[in-house]
Amino acid sequence: MSAAGYSASVESERQAALAAEHRRAAEEAEQASARYRLAATAEASVARRLVPLSAVGHHLLPDRAWPGTRSGAQVDLILVGPGGVFIVDTKAWREVTIAGGHIFRGQADVTDDLDNLADLAYGTEQVMAEVGLAPGEVHAVAVLAGQRGIKEMVGTVDVVGEHDILRYITERGTRLTGPQVDAVLGAALRHFPVLGAPAPVVAAVPEPVLAEQNIQPDLISEEEVREALLEGMLAAPIEEWMSFLHPDQAKVVRRTFSGPSRIRGAAGTGKTVVGLHRAAYLARQTTGRVLVTTFVKSLPAVQETLMRRMAPAVIDRIDFVNAHAFAFRLLRERGIPCRVDPKAANAAFDAAWRTAHELRAIDPNEQYWRDEIHHVIKGRAITRFEAYAELARQGRRRILRIEQRRAVWQLYVDYEQRLRDARIHDFSDVISMAAASLRAHPLDTYRSVIVDEAQDLSCETVRMLHSLVGDRDDGLTLIGDGRQTIYPGGFTLAEAGISLTGRGVVMTTNYRNTAEIVDFASHLVEDLELNDLEGRLDAAASVIRHGEPPRIHRAASRADHDAALVAHLKHVTSFIGTGLGDVAVLGLDHQSVAHAKRALDAAGIPSVDLDEYRGEPGAAVKIGTVKRGKGLEFKQVAVVAVPRAILADALPDDAGALERHEFARRELYVGMTRARDGLWVGVLP
């Protein structure tokens, strides 16, 4: 073949290869065009279904740029409104099944395709925390185009059918106020910038002229829209603290700790609120269960109700149970016999006490020595005298010499023998038996444990809870305040074998109480010897709210006290306008509570016992002991039947009496600081 013929042959082959390459590129472009056309149709259809939400305060931000990328990646739709923030990604997938926390497209597992959306929501939570939005109010939503009857969760992403998306959003009701929506919207506009212009088409052909787009998704019936919007408007508005926090609080919720951590601060700083949000956050971010526990018997039921409203999607992965109930359940499930009989146990102690003549000479008050046995000795699971002999007995005013400690130990041994003879246990035994069982056979149920009012628990109880998660990251979170310690036998975390080095957070601002309430209540504890789990106390929190000064009624008689109490309750509910359900009557003992209950009944004022309160709204005054009110807050609080001696400046000379006086003052402080807006204190002669 001549050179010229050879050259033509080569060019022919080159052009044929070039043509083939153009055909391949054209086919790929056609396929991509079809995919984008399908995606555009699906996205437009979903957006159209959500347009009616604009009428009730929601803002739709379509086709926003994916934060932190330069590749032109886009987010289909950001929706900001009273229900929170929703990051919507539309999937035009067919043959979709969801099982075992995975999503399948036909036979293919496409769960990993949702990871970027989950990561985007996680990063957005951090941005929104800067304006105070709780992490649980940011939702990653994958919408399956054309599907209905789908509402599942894959990891931290909600998977919803297109026909279900409107109700999915409206059923959350009103969680943010107008000003809060504005603040979040501003943050969203900054975080998700407007998408830039598409890259130009580069080809050796004229720029194509595009036909008019004609996207006509399925019409939404007026009835469907009306019903969905009505459901959203009728949904009970959620308390602001469930959705919107101070930015400092929101950041603590999301913090990661490389081991046990503690959140501490004075009353009113939002420790319990942060703890609940943290429980929901950890439940969303991890695969294990979360335990929320405390000493107070009635508080877990209230917290569970609040969580059900705050984060319904994760409620089934969080257990709310007080520490003793948890220990009882563990022993029962493991078949370990445990027979608790409080009356028989009290009788056993009384019998042992009658022979403790040396201790009766030191302090005839039997309760002092009960506390020494139950809180100081059994609360630490001490079984050897040598350990008790060397114990610092933190928080106890009375100094005991070695001979006196031997007398205490003899009382303890006598009491324990009587329990064994009767084949019964006391409540301290329940904890020590459960802790011993966990040491022998660990439980791997829980990924995280959050302990509220940790200062009320015994050393052995904290050890037991710590053993559930050990020192793993974000495993144990202790929440509490040494000022609110109302039980003797305090301990340090070092005794419990827990180190918090570098993993403590101090809440420094009181968001609940008015300055007037804080000033009055703080006077009770400012000069007391206070102990904390870490051996120190932080400075008092700053207060940002002001209101009416507390009203103190120094009654001339019980009848005068009760009449003034009823008059005050009628004043705050009728004149001020506070709902009955936002008022609490608290007493230092059951007798005071029972007497106040009779006064309310006689006046026709409905009430509900805090032992029976489960966190549901209602038109009845909450009534109970201060101990039952721990961890709760109310707009108005009346603390009843306070002995005048507790408020007196003069202090008892006897160490035991002084210690009881100080604990009574701490308890009164706790009761007073439950009040958000107003406080009334009834003082008896």
PDB file of C-alpha atoms in Angstrom, residues 395-533:
ATOM      1  CA  GLY A 395     -19.880  15.326 105.185  1.00  0.00           C
ATOM      2  CA  ARG A 396     -20.375  14.144 108.778  1.00  0.00           C
ATOM      3  CA  ARG A 397     -19.917  16.836 111.419  1.00  0.00           C
ATOM      4  CA  ARG A 398     -19.368  14.580 114.442  1.00  0.00           C
ATOM      5  CA  ILE A 399     -15.823  13.291 114.937  1.00  0.00           C
ATOM      6  CA  LEU A 400     -15.706   9.642 116.044  1.00  0.00           C
ATOM      7  CA  ARG A 401     -12.689   8.228 117.852  1.00  0.00           C
ATOM      8  CA  ILE A 402     -11.556   4.675 117.156  1.00  0.00           C
ATOM      9  CA  GLU A 403     -13.362   3.300 120.253  1.00  0.00           C
ATOM     10  CA  GLN A 404     -16.577   5.007 119.160  1.00  0.00           C
ATOM     11  CA  ARG A 405     -16.189   3.593 115.662  1.00  0.00           C
ATOM     12  CA  ARG A 406     -15.909   0.131 117.195  1.00  0.00           C
ATOM     13  CA  ALA A 407     -19.230   0.745 118.901  1.00  0.00           C
ATOM     14  CA  VAL A 408     -20.745   1.774 115.550  1.00  0.00           C
ATOM     15  CA  TRP A 409     -19.309  -1.353 113.956  1.00  0.00           C
ATOM     16  CA  GLN A 410     -20.833  -3.517 116.666  1.00  0.00           C
ATOM     17  CA  LEU A 411     -24.223  -1.934 115.973  1.00  0.00           C
ATOM     18  CA  TYR A 412     -23.716  -2.655 112.278  1.00  0.00           C
ATOM     19  CA  VAL A 413     -22.754  -6.297 112.888  1.00  0.00           C
ATOM     20  CA  ASP A 414     -25.727  -6.791 115.224  1.00  0.00           C
ATOM     21  CA  TYR A 415     -28.120  -5.260 112.701  1.00  0.00           C
ATOM     22  CA  GLU A 416     -26.768  -7.385 109.840  1.00  0.00           C
ATOM     23  CA  GLN A 417     -27.084 -10.561 111.897  1.00  0.00           C
ATOM     24  CA  ARG A 418     -30.709  -9.754 112.662  1.00  0.00           C
ATOM     25  CA  LEU A 419     -31.395  -9.223 108.943  1.00  0.00           C
ATOM     26  CA  ARG A 420     -29.855 -12.581 108.133  1.00  0.00           C
ATOM     27  CA  ASP A 421     -31.776 -14.322 110.906  1.00  0.00           C
ATOM     28  CA  ALA A 422     -35.011 -12.892 109.485  1.00  0.00           C
ATOM     29  CA  ARG A 423     -33.859 -13.725 105.927  1.00  0.00           C
ATOM     30  CA  ILE A 424     -34.586 -10.215 104.698  1.00  0.00           C
ATOM     31  CA  HIS A 425     -32.661  -7.383 103.050  1.00  0.00           C
ATOM     32  CA  ASP A 426     -32.748  -3.604 103.217  1.00  0.00           C
ATOM     33  CA  PHE A 427     -32.497  -1.191 100.297  1.00  0.00           C
ATOM     34  CA  SER A 428     -28.726  -0.836 100.666  1.00  0.00           C
ATOM     35  CA  ASP A 429     -28.402  -4.598 100.220  1.00  0.00           C
ATOM     36  CA  VAL A 430     -30.216  -4.385  96.889  1.00  0.00           C
ATOM     37  CA  ILE A 431     -27.524  -2.106  95.495  1.00  0.00           C
ATOM     38  CA  SER A 432     -24.579  -4.058  96.892  1.00  0.00           C
ATOM     39  CA  MET A 433     -25.991  -7.379  95.634  1.00  0.00           C
ATOM     40  CA  ALA A 434     -26.587  -5.963  92.149  1.00  0.00           C
ATOM     41  CA  ALA A 435     -23.113  -4.415  92.073  1.00  0.00           C
ATOM     42  CA  ALA A 436     -21.538  -7.731  93.096  1.00  0.00           C
ATOM     43  CA  SER A 437     -23.503  -9.552  90.394  1.00  0.00           C
ATOM     44  CA  LEU A 438     -22.319  -7.086  87.755  1.00  0.00           C
ATOM     45  CA  ARG A 439     -18.710  -7.499  88.847  1.00  0.00           C
ATOM     46  CA  ALA A 440     -19.023 -11.249  88.422  1.00  0.00           C
ATOM     47  CA  HIS A 441     -21.084 -11.148  85.221  1.00  0.00           C
ATOM     48  CA  PRO A 442     -20.965  -7.774  83.398  1.00  0.00           C
ATOM     49  CA  LEU A 443     -23.985  -6.509  81.501  1.00  0.00           C
ATOM     50  CA  ASP A 444     -23.442  -5.240  77.950  1.00  0.00           C
ATOM     51  CA  THR A 445     -26.925  -3.807  77.373  1.00  0.00           C
ATOM     52  CA  TYR A 446     -26.039  -0.134  77.668  1.00  0.00           C
ATOM     53  CA  ARG A 447     -23.846   2.058  75.510  1.00  0.00           C
ATOM     54  CA  SER A 448     -24.288   5.111  77.740  1.00  0.00           C
ATOM     55  CA  VAL A 449     -25.540   5.868  81.255  1.00  0.00           C
ATOM     56  CA  ILE A 450     -26.712   9.319  82.348  1.00  0.00           C
ATOM     57  CA  VAL A 451     -27.107   9.862  86.091  1.00  0.00           C
ATOM     58  CA  ASP A 452     -29.188  12.829  87.233  1.00  0.00           C
ATOM     59  CA  GLU A 453     -28.881  14.224  90.780  1.00  0.00           C
ATOM     60  CA  ALA A 454     -25.745  12.116  91.165  1.00  0.00           C
ATOM     61  CA  GLN A 455     -24.901  13.716  94.509  1.00  0.00           C
ATOM     62  CA  ASP A 456     -27.880  11.872  96.072  1.00  0.00           C
ATOM     63  CA  LEU A 457     -26.561   8.409  95.225  1.00  0.00           C
ATOM     64  CA  SER A 458     -24.357   6.267  97.414  1.00  0.00           C
ATOM     65  CA  CYS A 459     -20.778   5.479  96.484  1.00  0.00           C
ATOM     66  CA  GLU A 460     -21.682   1.843  95.764  1.00  0.00           C
ATOM     67  CA  THR A 461     -24.583   2.917  93.521  1.00  0.00           C
ATOM     68  CA  VAL A 462     -22.273   5.050  91.416  1.00  0.00           C
ATOM     69  CA  ARG A 463     -19.808   2.148  91.213  1.00  0.00           C
ATOM     70  CA  MET A 464     -22.621  -0.123  90.037  1.00  0.00           C
ATOM     71  CA  LEU A 465     -23.710   2.301  87.293  1.00  0.00           C
ATOM     72  CA  HIS A 466     -20.107   2.915  86.238  1.00  0.00           C
ATOM     73  CA  SER A 467     -19.606  -0.838  85.797  1.00  0.00           C
ATOM     74  CA  LEU A 468     -22.317  -0.875  83.105  1.00  0.00           C
ATOM     75  CA  VAL A 469     -20.210   1.196  80.699  1.00  0.00           C
ATOM     76  CA  GLY A 470     -16.734   1.436  82.211  1.00  0.00           C
ATOM     77  CA  ASP A 471     -14.454   4.195  80.948  1.00  0.00           C
ATOM     78  CA  ARG A 472     -15.548   4.100  77.302  1.00  0.00           C
ATOM     79  CA  ASP A 473     -16.067   7.355  75.408  1.00  0.00           C
ATOM     80  CA  ASP A 474     -19.364   9.053  76.339  1.00  0.00           C
ATOM     81  CA  GLY A 475     -20.175   6.100  78.569  1.00  0.00           C
ATOM     82  CA  LEU A 476     -20.972   7.652  81.959  1.00  0.00           C
ATOM     83  CA  THR A 477     -22.338  11.167  82.443  1.00  0.00           C
ATOM     84  CA  LEU A 478     -22.834  12.337  86.033  1.00  0.00           C
ATOM     85  CA  ILE A 479     -25.078  15.358  86.598  1.00  0.00           C
ATOM     86  CA  GLY A 480     -25.388  17.111  89.922  1.00  0.00           C
ATOM     87  CA  ASP A 481     -24.698  19.927  92.366  1.00  0.00           C
ATOM     88  CA  GLY A 482     -23.102  19.638  95.797  1.00  0.00           C
ATOM     89  CA  ARG A 483     -25.312  22.445  97.120  1.00  0.00           C
ATOM     90  CA  GLN A 484     -28.327  20.204  96.664  1.00  0.00           C
ATOM     91  CA  THR A 485     -26.979  17.266  98.684  1.00  0.00           C
ATOM     92  CA  ILE A 486     -29.738  16.267 101.115  1.00  0.00           C
ATOM     93  CA  TYR A 487     -28.419  12.899 102.330  1.00  0.00           C
ATOM     94  CA  PRO A 488     -25.485  12.240 104.686  1.00  0.00           C
ATOM     95  CA  GLY A 489     -22.502  10.040 103.931  1.00  0.00           C
ATOM     96  CA  GLY A 490     -21.033  12.019 101.078  1.00  0.00           C
ATOM     97  CA  PHE A 491     -18.160  10.575  99.057  1.00  0.00           C
ATOM     98  CA  THR A 492     -15.724  11.568  96.347  1.00  0.00           C
ATOM     99  CA  LEU A 493     -15.489  10.100  92.880  1.00  0.00           C
ATOM    100  CA  ALA A 494     -12.001   8.888  93.729  1.00  0.00           C
ATOM    101  CA  GLU A 495     -13.616   6.553  96.301  1.00  0.00           C
ATOM    102  CA  ALA A 496     -15.858   5.229  93.525  1.00  0.00           C
ATOM    103  CA  GLY A 497     -12.842   4.574  91.295  1.00  0.00           C
ATOM    104  CA  ILE A 498     -13.813   7.239  88.752  1.00  0.00           C
ATOM    105  CA  SER A 499     -11.493   9.851  87.244  1.00  0.00           C
ATOM    106  CA  LEU A 500     -12.908  12.889  85.440  1.00  0.00           C
ATOM    107  CA  THR A 501      -9.639  14.606  84.570  1.00  0.00           C
ATOM    108  CA  GLY A 502     -10.405  17.183  81.879  1.00  0.00           C
ATOM    109  CA  ARG A 503     -13.951  15.915  81.393  1.00  0.00           C
ATOM    110  CA  GLY A 504     -16.036  18.251  83.519  1.00  0.00           C
ATOM    111  CA  VAL A 505     -18.456  20.927  82.365  1.00  0.00           C
ATOM    112  CA  VAL A 506     -19.650  23.720  84.648  1.00  0.00           C
ATOM    113  CA  MET A 507     -22.983  25.398  83.893  1.00  0.00           C
ATOM    114  CA  THR A 508     -22.546  29.009  84.988  1.00  0.00           C
ATOM    115  CA  THR A 509     -25.858  30.715  84.171  1.00  0.00           C
ATOM    116  CA  ASN A 510     -29.162  30.254  85.972  1.00  0.00           C
ATOM    117  CA  TYR A 511     -31.903  30.205  83.327  1.00  0.00           C
ATOM    118  CA  ARG A 512     -34.765  29.137  85.608  1.00  0.00           C
ATOM    119  CA  ASN A 513     -35.077  31.274  88.708  1.00  0.00           C
ATOM    120  CA  THR A 514     -35.384  34.999  89.184  1.00  0.00           C
ATOM    121  CA  ALA A 515     -32.557  36.792  90.941  1.00  0.00           C
ATOM    122  CA  GLU A 516     -34.884  37.467  93.853  1.00  0.00           C
ATOM    123  CA  ILE A 517     -35.590  33.761  94.401  1.00  0.00           C
ATOM    124  CA  VAL A 518     -31.908  32.825  94.051  1.00  0.00           C
ATOM    125  CA  ASP A 519     -30.785  35.493  96.521  1.00  0.00           C
ATOM    126  CA  PHE A 520     -33.299  34.379  99.125  1.00  0.00           C
ATOM    127  CA  ALA A 521     -32.652  30.647  98.719  1.00  0.00           C
ATOM    128  CA  SER A 522     -28.859  30.961  98.547  1.00  0.00           C
ATOM    129  CA  HIS A 523     -28.821  32.655 101.935  1.00  0.00           C
ATOM    130  CA  LEU A 524     -29.740  29.272 103.438  1.00  0.00           C
ATOM    131  CA  VAL A 525     -26.621  27.483 102.213  1.00  0.00           C
ATOM    132  CA  GLU A 526     -23.978  30.161 101.762  1.00  0.00           C
ATOM    133  CA  ASP A 527     -22.327  29.519 105.148  1.00  0.00           C
ATOM    134  CA  LEU A 528     -22.742  25.751 105.263  1.00  0.00           C
ATOM    135  CA  GLU A 529     -19.941  23.228 104.947  1.00  0.00           C
ATOM    136  CA  LEU A 530     -20.695  21.822 101.513  1.00  0.00           C
ATOM    137  CA  ASN A 531     -19.155  18.799  99.881  1.00  0.00           C
ATOM    138  CA  ASP A 532     -19.086  17.787  96.266  1.00  0.00           C
ATOM    139  CA  LEU A 533     -18.276  14.570  94.407  1.00  0.00           C
TER     140      LEU A 533
END
